Short mmCIF file of C-alpha atoms and ligand atoms in Angstrom, two decimals:
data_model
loop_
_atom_site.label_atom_id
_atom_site.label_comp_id
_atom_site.label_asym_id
_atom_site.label_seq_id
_atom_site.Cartn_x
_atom_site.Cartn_y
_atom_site.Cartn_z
CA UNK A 1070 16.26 -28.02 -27.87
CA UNK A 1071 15.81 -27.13 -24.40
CA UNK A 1072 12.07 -27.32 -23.24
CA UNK A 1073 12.47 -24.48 -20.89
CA UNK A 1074 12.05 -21.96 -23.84
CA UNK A 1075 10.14 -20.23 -26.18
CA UNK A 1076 10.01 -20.56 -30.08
CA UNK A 1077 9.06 -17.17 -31.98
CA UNK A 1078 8.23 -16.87 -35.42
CA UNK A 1079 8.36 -13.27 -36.89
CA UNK A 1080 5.80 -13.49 -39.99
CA UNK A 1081 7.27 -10.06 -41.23
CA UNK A 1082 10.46 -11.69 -41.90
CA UNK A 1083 9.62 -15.26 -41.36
CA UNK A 1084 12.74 -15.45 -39.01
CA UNK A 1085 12.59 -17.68 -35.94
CA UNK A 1086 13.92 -17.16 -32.74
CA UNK A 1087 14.34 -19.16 -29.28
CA UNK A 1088 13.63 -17.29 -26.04
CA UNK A 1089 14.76 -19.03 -22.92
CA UNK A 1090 12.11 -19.09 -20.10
CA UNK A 1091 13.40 -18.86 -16.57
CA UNK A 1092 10.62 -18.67 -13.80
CA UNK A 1093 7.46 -18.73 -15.49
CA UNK A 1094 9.15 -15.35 -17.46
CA UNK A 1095 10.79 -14.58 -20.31
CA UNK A 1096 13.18 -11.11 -20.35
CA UNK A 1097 11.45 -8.56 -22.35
CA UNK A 1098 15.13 -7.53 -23.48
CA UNK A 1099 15.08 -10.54 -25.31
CA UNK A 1100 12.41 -9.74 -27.45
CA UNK A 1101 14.36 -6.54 -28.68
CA UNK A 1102 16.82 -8.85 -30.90
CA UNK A 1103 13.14 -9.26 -33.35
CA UNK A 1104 13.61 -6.98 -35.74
CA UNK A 1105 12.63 -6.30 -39.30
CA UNK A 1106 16.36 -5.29 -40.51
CA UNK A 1107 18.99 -3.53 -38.76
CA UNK A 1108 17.69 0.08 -38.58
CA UNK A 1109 14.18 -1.40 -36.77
CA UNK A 1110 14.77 -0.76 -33.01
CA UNK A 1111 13.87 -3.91 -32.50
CA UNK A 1112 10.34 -5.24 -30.88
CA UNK A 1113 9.07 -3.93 -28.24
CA UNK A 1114 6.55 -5.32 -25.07
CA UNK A 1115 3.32 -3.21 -24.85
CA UNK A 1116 1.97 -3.76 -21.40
CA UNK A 1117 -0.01 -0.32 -19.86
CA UNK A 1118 -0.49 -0.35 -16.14
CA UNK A 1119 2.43 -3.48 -16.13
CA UNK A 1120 -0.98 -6.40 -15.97
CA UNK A 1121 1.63 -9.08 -16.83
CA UNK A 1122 4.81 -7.50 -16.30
CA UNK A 1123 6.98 -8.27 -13.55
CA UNK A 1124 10.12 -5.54 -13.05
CA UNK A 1125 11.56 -7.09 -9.81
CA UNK A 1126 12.55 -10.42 -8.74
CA UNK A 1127 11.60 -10.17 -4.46
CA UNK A 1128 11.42 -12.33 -1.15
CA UNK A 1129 9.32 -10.19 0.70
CA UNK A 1130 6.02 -11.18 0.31
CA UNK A 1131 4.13 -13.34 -1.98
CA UNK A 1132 0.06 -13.43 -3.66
CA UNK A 1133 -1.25 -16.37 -5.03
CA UNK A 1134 -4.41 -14.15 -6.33
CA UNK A 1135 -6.34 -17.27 -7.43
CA UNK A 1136 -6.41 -19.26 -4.44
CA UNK A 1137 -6.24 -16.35 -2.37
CA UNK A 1138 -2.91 -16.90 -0.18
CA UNK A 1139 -0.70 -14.24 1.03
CA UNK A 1140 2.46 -15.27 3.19
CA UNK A 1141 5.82 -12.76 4.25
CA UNK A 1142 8.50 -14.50 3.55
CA UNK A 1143 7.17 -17.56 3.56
CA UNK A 1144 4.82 -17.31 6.36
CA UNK A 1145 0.84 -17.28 5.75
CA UNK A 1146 -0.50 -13.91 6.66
CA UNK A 1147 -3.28 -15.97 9.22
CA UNK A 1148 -0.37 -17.66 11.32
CA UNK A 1149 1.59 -14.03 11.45
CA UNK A 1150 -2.05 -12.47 12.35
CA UNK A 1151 -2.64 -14.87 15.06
CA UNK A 1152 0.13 -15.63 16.72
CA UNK A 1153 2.79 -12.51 15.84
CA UNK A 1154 3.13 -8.76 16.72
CA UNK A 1155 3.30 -5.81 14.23
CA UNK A 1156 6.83 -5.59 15.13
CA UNK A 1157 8.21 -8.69 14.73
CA UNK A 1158 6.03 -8.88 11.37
CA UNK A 1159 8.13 -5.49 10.52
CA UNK A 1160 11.45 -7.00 11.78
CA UNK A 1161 10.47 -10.62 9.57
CA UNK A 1162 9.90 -8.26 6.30
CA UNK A 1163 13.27 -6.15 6.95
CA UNK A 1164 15.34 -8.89 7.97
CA UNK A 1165 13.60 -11.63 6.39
CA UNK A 1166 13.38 -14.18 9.65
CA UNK A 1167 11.62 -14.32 12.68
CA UNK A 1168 13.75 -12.76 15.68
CA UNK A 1169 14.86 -14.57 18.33
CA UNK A 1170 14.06 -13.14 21.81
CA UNK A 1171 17.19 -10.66 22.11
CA UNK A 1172 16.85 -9.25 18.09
CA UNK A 1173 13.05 -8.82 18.88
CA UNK A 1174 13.67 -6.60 22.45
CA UNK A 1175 16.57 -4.60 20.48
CA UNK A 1176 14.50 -4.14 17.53
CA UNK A 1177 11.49 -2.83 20.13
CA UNK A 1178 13.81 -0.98 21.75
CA UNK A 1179 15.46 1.29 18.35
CA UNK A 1180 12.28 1.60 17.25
CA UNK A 1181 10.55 2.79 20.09
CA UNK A 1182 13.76 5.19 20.61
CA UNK A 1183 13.44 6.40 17.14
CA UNK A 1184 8.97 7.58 17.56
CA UNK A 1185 10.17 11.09 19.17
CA UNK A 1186 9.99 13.57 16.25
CA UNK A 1187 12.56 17.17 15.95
CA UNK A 1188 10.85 19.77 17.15
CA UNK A 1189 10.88 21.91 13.93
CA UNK A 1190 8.98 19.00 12.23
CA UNK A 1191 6.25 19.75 14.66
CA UNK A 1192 6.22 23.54 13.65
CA UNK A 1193 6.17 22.29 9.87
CA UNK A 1194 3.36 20.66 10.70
CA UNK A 1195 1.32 23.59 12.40
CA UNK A 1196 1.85 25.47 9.15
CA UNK A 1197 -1.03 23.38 8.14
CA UNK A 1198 -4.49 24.88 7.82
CA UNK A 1199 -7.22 23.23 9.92
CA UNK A 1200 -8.72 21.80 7.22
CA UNK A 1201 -5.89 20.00 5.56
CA UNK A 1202 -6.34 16.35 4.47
CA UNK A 1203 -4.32 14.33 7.07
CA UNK A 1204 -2.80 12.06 4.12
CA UNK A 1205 -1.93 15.04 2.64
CA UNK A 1206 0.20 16.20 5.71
CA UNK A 1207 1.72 12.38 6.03
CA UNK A 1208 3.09 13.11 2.43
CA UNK A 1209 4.64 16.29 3.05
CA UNK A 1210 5.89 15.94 6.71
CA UNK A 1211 7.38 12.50 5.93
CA UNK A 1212 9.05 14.07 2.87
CA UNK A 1213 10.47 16.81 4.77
CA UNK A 1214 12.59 14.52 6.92
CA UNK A 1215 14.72 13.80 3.99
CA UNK A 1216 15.96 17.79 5.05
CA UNK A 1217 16.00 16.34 8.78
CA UNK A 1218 18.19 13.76 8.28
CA UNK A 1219 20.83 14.69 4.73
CA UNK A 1220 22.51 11.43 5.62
CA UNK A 1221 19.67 9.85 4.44
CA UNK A 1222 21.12 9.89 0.82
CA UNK A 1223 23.75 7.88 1.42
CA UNK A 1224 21.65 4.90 0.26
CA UNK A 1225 24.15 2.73 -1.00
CA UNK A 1226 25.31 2.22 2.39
CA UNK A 1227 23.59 -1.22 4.23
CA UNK A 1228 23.84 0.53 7.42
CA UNK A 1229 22.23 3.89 6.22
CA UNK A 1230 19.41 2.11 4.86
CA UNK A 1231 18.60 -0.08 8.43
CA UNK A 1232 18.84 3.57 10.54
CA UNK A 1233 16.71 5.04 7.74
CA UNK A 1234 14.03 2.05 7.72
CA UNK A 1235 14.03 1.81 11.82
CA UNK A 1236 13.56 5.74 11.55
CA UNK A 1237 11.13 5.98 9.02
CA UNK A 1238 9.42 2.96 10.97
CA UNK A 1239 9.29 5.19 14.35
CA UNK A 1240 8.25 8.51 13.15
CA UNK A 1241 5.64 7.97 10.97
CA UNK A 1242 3.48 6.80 13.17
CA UNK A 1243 4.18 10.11 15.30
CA UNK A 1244 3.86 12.11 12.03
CA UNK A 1245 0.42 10.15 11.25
CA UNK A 1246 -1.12 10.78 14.92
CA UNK A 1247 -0.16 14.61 14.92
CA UNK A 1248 -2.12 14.88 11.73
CA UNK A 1249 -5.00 13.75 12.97
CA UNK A 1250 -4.68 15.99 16.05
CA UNK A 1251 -4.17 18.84 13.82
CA UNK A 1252 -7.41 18.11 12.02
CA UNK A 1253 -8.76 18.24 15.37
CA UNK A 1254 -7.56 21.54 16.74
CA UNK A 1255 -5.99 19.49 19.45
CA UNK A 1256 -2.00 19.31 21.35
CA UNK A 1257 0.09 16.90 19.66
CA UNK A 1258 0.97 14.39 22.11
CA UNK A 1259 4.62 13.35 22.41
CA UNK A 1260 5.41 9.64 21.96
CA UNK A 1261 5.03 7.17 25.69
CA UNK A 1262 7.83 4.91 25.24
CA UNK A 1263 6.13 2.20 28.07
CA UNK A 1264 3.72 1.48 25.33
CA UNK A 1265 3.84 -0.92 22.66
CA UNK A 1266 3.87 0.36 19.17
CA UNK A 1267 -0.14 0.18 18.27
CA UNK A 1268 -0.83 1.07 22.27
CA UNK A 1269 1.78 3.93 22.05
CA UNK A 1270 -0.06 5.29 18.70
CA UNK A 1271 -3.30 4.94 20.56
CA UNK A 1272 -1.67 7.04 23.06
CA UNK A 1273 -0.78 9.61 20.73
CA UNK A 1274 -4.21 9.81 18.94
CA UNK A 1275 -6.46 9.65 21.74
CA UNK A 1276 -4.72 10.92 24.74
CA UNK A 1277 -6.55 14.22 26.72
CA UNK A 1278 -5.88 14.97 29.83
CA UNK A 1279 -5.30 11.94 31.62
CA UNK A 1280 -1.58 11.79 33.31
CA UNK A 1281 -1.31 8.18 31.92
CA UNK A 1282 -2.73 6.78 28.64
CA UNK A 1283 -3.40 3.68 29.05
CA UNK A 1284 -4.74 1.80 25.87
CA UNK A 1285 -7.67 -0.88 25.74
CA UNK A 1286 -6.46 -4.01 25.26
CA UNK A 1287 -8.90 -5.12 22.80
CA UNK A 1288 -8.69 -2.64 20.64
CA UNK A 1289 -4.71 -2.34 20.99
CA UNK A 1290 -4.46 -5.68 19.65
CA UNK A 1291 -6.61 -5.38 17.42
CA UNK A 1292 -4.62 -2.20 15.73
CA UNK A 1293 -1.47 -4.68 15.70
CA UNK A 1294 -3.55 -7.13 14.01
CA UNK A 1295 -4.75 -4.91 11.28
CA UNK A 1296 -1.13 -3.56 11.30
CA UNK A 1297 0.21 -6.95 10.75
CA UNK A 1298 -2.15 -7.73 7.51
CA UNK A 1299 -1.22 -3.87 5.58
CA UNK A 1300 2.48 -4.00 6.36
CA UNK A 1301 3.19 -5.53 2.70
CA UNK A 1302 1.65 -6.21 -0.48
CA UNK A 1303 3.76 -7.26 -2.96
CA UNK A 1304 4.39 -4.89 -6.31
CA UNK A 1305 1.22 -2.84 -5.93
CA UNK A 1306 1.24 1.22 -7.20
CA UNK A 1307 2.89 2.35 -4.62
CA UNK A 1308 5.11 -0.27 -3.74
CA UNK A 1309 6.38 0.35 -7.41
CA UNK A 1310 6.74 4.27 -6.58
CA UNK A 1311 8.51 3.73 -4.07
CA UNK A 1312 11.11 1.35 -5.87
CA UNK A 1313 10.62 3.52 -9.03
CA UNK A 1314 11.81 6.47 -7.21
CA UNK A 1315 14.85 4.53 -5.29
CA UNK A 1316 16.20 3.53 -8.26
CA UNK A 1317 17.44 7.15 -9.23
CA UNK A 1318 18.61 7.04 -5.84
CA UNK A 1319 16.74 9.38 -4.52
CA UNK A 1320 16.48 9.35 -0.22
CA UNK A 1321 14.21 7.09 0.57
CA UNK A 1322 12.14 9.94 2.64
CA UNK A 1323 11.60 11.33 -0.71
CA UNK A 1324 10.62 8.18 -2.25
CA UNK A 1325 8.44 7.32 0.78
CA UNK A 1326 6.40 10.58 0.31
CA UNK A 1327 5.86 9.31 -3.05
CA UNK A 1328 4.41 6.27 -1.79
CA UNK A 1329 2.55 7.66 0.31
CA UNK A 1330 0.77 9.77 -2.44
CA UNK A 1331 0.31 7.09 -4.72
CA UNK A 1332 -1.26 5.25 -2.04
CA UNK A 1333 -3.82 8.19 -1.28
CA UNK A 1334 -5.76 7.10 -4.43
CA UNK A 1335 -9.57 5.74 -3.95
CA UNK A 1336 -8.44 2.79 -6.33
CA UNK A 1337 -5.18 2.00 -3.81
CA UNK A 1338 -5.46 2.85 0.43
CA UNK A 1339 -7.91 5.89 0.26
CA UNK A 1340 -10.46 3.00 -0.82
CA UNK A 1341 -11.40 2.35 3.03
CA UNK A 1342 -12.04 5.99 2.89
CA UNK A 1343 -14.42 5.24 0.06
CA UNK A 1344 -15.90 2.34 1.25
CA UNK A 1345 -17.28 3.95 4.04
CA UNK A 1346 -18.49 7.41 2.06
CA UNK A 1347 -20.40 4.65 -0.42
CA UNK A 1348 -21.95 2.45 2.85
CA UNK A 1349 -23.35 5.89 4.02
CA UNK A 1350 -24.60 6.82 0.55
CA UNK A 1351 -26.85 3.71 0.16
CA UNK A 1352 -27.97 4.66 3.56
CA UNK A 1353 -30.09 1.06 4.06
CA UNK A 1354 -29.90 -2.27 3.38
CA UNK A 1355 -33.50 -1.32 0.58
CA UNK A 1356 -31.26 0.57 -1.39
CA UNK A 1357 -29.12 -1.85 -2.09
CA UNK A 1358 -30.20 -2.97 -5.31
CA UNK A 1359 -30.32 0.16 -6.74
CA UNK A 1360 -26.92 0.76 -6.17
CA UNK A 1361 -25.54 -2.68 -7.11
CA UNK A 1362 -27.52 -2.21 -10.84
CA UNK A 1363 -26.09 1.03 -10.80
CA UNK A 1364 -22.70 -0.41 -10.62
CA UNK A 1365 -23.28 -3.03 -13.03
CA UNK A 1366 -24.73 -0.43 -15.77
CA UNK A 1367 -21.01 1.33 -15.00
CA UNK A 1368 -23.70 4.56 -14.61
CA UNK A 1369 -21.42 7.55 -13.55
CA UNK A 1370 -18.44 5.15 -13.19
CA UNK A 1371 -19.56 3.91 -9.94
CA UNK A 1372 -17.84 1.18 -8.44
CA UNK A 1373 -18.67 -1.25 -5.39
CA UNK A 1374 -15.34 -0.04 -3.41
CA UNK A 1375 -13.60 -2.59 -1.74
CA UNK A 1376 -14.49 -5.15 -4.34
CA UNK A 1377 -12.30 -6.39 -6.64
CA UNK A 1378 -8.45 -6.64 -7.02
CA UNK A 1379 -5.61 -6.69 -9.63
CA UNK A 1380 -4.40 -9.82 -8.37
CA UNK A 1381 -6.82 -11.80 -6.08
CA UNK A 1382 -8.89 -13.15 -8.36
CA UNK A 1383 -10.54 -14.92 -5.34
CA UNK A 1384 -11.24 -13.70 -1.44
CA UNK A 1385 -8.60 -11.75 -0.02
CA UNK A 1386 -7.56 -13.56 2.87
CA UNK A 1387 -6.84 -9.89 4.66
CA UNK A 1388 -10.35 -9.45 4.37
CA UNK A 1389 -11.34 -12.71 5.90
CA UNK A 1390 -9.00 -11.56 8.85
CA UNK A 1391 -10.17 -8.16 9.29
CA UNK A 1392 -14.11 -9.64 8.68
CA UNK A 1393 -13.58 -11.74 11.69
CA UNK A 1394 -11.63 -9.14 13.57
CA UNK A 1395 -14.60 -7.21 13.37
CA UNK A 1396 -16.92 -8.62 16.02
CA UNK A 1397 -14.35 -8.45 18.54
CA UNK A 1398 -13.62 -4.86 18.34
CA UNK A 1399 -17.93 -4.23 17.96
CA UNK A 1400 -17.97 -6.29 21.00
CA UNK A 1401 -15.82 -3.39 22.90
CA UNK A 1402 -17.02 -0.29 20.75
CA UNK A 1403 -20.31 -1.33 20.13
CA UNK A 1404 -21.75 -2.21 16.38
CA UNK A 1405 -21.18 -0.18 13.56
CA UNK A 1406 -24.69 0.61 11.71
CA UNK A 1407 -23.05 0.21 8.46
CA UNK A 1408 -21.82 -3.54 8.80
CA UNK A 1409 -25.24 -4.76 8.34
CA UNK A 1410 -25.34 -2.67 4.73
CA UNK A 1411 -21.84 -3.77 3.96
CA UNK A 1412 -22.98 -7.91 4.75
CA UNK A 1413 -26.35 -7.10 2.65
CA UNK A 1414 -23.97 -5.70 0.07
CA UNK A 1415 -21.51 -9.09 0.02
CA UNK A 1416 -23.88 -11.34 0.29
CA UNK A 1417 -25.51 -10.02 -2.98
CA UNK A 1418 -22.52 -9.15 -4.85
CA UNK A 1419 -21.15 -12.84 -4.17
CA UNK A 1420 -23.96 -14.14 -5.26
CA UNK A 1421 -24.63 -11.81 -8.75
CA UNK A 1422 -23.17 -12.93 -12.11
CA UNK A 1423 -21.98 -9.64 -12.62
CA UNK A 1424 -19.12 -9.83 -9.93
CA UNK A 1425 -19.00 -14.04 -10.36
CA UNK A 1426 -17.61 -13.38 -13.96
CA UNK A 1427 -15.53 -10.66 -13.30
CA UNK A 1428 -13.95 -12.80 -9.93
CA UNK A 1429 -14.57 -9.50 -7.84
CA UNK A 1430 -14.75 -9.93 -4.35
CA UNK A 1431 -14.23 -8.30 -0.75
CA UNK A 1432 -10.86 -6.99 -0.75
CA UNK A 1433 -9.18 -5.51 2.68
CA UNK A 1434 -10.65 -2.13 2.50
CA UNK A 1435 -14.37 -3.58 2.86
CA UNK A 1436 -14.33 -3.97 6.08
CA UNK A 1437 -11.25 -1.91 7.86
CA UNK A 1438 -12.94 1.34 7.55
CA UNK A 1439 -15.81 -0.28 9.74
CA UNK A 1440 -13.77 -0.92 12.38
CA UNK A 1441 -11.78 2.36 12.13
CA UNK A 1442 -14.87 3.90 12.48
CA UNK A 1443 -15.99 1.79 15.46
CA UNK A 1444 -12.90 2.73 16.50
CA UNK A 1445 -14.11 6.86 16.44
CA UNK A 1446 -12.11 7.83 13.76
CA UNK A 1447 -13.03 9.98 11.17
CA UNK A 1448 -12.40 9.08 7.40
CA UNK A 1449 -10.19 11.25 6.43
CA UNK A 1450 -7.56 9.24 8.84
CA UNK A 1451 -8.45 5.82 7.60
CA UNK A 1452 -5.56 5.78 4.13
CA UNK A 1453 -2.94 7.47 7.20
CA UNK A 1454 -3.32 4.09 9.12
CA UNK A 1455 -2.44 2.09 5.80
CA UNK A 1456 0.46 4.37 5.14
CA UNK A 1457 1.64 3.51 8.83
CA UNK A 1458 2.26 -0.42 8.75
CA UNK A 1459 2.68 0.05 5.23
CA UNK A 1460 5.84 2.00 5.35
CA UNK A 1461 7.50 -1.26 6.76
CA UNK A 1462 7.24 -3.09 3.09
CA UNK A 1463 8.24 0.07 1.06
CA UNK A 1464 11.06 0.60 3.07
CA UNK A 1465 11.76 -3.64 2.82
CA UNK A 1466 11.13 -3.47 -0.74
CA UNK A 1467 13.40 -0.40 -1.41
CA UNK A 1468 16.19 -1.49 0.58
CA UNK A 1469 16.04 -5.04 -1.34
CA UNK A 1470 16.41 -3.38 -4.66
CA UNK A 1471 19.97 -2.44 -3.76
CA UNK A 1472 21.01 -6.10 -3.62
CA UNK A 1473 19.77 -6.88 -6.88
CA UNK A 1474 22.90 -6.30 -9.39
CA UNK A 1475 19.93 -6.00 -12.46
CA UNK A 1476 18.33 -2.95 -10.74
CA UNK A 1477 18.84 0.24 -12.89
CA UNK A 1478 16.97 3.43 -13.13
CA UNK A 1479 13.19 2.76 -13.88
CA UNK A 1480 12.95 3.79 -17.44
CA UNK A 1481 10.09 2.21 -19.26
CA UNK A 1482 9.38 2.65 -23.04
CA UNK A 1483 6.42 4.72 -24.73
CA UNK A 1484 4.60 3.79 -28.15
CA UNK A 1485 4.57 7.01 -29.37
CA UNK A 1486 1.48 7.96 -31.42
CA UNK A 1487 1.42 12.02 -31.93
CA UNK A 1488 3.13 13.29 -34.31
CA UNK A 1489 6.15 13.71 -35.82
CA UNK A 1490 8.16 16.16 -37.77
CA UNK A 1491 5.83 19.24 -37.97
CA UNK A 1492 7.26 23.05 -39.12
CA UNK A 1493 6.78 25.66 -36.61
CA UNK A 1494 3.43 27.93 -37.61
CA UNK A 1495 2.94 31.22 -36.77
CA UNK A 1496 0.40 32.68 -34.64
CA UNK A 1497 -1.02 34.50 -37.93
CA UNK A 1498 -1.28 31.52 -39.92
CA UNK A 1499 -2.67 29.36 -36.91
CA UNK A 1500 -6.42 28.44 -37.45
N1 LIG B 1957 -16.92 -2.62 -8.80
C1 LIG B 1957 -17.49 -2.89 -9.99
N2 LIG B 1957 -16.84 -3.38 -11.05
C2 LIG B 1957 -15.54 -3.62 -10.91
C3 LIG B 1957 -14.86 -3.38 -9.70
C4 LIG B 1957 -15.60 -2.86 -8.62
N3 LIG B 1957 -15.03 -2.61 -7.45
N4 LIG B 1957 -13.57 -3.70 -9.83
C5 LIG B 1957 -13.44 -4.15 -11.09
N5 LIG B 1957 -14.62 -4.09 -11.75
C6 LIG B 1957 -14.91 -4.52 -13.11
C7 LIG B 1957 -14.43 -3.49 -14.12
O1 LIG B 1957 -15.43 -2.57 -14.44
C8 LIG B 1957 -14.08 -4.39 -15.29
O2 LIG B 1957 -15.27 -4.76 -15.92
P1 LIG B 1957 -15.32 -4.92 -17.55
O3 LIG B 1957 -14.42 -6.08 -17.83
O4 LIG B 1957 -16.74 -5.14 -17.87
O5 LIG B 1957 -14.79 -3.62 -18.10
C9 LIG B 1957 -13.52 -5.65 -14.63
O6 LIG B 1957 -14.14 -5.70 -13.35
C10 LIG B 1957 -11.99 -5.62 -14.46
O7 LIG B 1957 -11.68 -4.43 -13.76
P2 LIG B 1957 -10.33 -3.63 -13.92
O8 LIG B 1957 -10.59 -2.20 -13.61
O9 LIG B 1957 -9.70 -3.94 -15.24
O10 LIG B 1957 -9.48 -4.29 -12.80
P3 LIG B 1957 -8.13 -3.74 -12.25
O11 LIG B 1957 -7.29 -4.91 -11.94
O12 LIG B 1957 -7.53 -2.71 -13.13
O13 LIG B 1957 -8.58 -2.96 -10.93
C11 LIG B 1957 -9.05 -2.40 -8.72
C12 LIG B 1957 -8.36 -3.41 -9.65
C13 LIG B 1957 -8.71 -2.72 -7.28
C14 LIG B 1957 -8.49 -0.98 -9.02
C15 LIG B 1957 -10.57 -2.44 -8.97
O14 LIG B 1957 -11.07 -3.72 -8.69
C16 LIG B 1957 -11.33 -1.37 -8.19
O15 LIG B 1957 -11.44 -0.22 -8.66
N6 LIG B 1957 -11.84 -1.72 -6.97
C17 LIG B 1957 -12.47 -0.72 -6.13
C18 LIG B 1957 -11.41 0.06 -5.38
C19 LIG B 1957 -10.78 -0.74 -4.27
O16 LIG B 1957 -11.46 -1.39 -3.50
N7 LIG B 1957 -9.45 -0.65 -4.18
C20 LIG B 1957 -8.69 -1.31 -3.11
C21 LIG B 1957 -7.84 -2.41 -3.61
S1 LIG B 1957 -7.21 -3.43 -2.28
C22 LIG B 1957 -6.20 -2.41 -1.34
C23 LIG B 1957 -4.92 -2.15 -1.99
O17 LIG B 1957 -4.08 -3.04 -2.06
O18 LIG B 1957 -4.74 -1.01 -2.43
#
């Protein structure tokens, strides 16, 4: 018998049954031959939220969560962080290797040629109200280019998908700094193709009236840094949305809007949106303890945001990065008030049983938002400047589904538990 395998005994029948085990997995599918006779459907996995369930195999990035390592493939996220650009991390996750000197200038070069946005996107966007949730705008702008661009659909096509991914990987930071100048009342400012990406979206967030933006270097690197540790993540929510809606085929604008929602959650990227709401609700380091027993009694479901994670199960090393990161930008922007409540509130947390047990600890969005806010921008922004790198490993991830000969449409099973087989009442006779 091979050892690579798994032996299943079915009490109900008292059948047994060898599954092979390839990868640390076994295929659910071959669970399904476990049934009780031949009109049983056969056994099924139960698995809500997918905990233990993997649905892809991928090369793209890769979490140990217990000792707290996170490389792109293959590289640790620290070496990428320290010595790499944002765009040459985006070019590594696309193309899976480093460039060489001439792929990294042409890759510069299509993306920076691809951050000017139609002009009738612009008027979609100034249908907007004022008040409208910049994330909110992201999603529907960035969906709307799947009308810009119909050849979008033709995603079976290698080619296709590279334009699309350089595209998407151009415009959305142009989509994501015209929302936040549309929150702000203020001109949208056209793309400066001298700059580097992260100086270039500087540009187009900050810009006034000066004939030349010209971005602090400081806080320029800084933005490529943080760029660098969001642009991919594994199978998280909306890494999975973004696949799950690929694999009807859909454009991958469409798919990418759906990402982009999914990531809007206060449990996913709006967390360092949270984060920074909860620091200013404790107001001072004295209230801490309040707050952390509050947590701990589950009172009102609140949560210590930017604790915890799915997978880490120890500290996320993004966090370490951005933690450090931190001075240096404080250093040009001055200190954030709220990093002294956000230390107070690690330095308990790490040390209370409550989080020990449950292996919670800082996870990116703990201290991003701090700097973001150092930076001068307002919340609402913060989940926009995840969806920005981020759009790099969705668009990775999607495109590396279509190599994978096992991909079909994402159907998953229910257990259904309502009921069945009921007569039609009518409204007289309905209690
Ligand atoms: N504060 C307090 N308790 C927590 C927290 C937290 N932040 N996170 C988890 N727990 C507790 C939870 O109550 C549960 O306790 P018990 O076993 O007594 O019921 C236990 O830890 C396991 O939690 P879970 O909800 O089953 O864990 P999960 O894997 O489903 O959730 C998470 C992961 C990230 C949604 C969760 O830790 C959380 O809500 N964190 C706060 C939101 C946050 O920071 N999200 C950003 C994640 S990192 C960025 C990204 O990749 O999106």
């Amino acid at each position: 018998m091979s050892k690579e395998s798994l032996s299943i005994t079915d009490n109900r029948t008292g059948k047994s049954y060898e599954i092979d085990i390839k990868d640390g997995a076994i295929r659910a599918m071959d669970i399904r031959q476990i049934a009780i006779d031949e009109d049983d459907f056969g056994l099924l996995s139960y698995d809500p939220s997918l905990g233990n369930t993997a649905t892809v195999t991928s090369s793209v990035s890769f979490i140990d969560g217990d000792k707290g390592i996170l490389e792109y493939r293959g590289y640790p996220i620290e070496q990428l962080a320290e010595k790499g650009t944002f765009l040459e991390t985006a070019y590594l996750l696309v193309h899976g290797e480093l460039p060489n000197k001439d792929q990294l200038e042409n890759w510069e070069t299509d993306i920076t040629h691809r951050t000017m946005v139609l002009e009738n996107v612009k008027k979609f966007m100034e249908g907007f109200r004022y008040d409208a949730h910049p994330m909110g705008m992201l999603v529907s702008t960035v969906g709307a280019l799947s009308t810009f661009y119909p050849e979008a659909k033709n995603v079976q096509d290698e080619s296709v998908r590279l334009e699309q991914t350089i595209r998407a990987i151009g415009k959305v930071g142009t989509i994501a700094a015209w929302a936040y100048r549309h929150t702000l009342g203020y001109p949208y400012i056209y793309p400066d193709n001298d700059l580097s990406y992260s100086g270039n979206l500087l540009n187009m967030l900050f810009r006034m009236v000066e004939d030349k933006y010209i971005p602090n270097p400081v806080i320029e690197r800084a933005m490529d840094v943080l760029f660098i540790l969001h642009a991919d993540h594994e199978q998280n929510a909306s890494a999975n949305t973004m696949r799950a809606i690929g694999s009807s085929l859909a454009d991958p604008y469409s798919a990418l809007a759906g990402a982009i929602g999914s990531l809007y959650g206060p449990l996913h990227g709006g967390a360092n949106e949270a984060v920074i709401r909860m620091l200013e609700e404790i107001e001072s380091v004295d209230n801490i303890p309040k707050f952390i027993e509050n947590v701990k009694s589950g009172a009102d479901g609140v949560r210590l945001m930017g604790f915890g994670h799915r997978v880490y199960k120890n500290y996320d090393p993004r966090a370490r990065l951005v933690k450090e990161m931190a001075d240096k930008v404080f250093e040009v922007t001055g200190r954030n008030p709220l990093l002294d409540i956000a230390l107070e509130l690690e330095r308990i947390a790490l040390e209370d049983e409550y989080f020990i047990e449950r292996k919670l600890y800082p996870n990116v969005d703990f201290y991003s938002g701090l700097i973001y806010q150092a930076m001068g921008f307002p919340v609402e922004i913060f989940p926009v400047l995840f969806a920005i790198p981020r759009t790099v490993g969705w668009m990775a991830q999607w495109s590396e589904a279509f190599g994978d000969r096992e991909q079909r449409i994402v159907r998953p099973r229910q257990l259904y538990v309502g009921e069945r087989q009921r007569d039609y009442v009518s409204m007289k006779d309905r209690s």
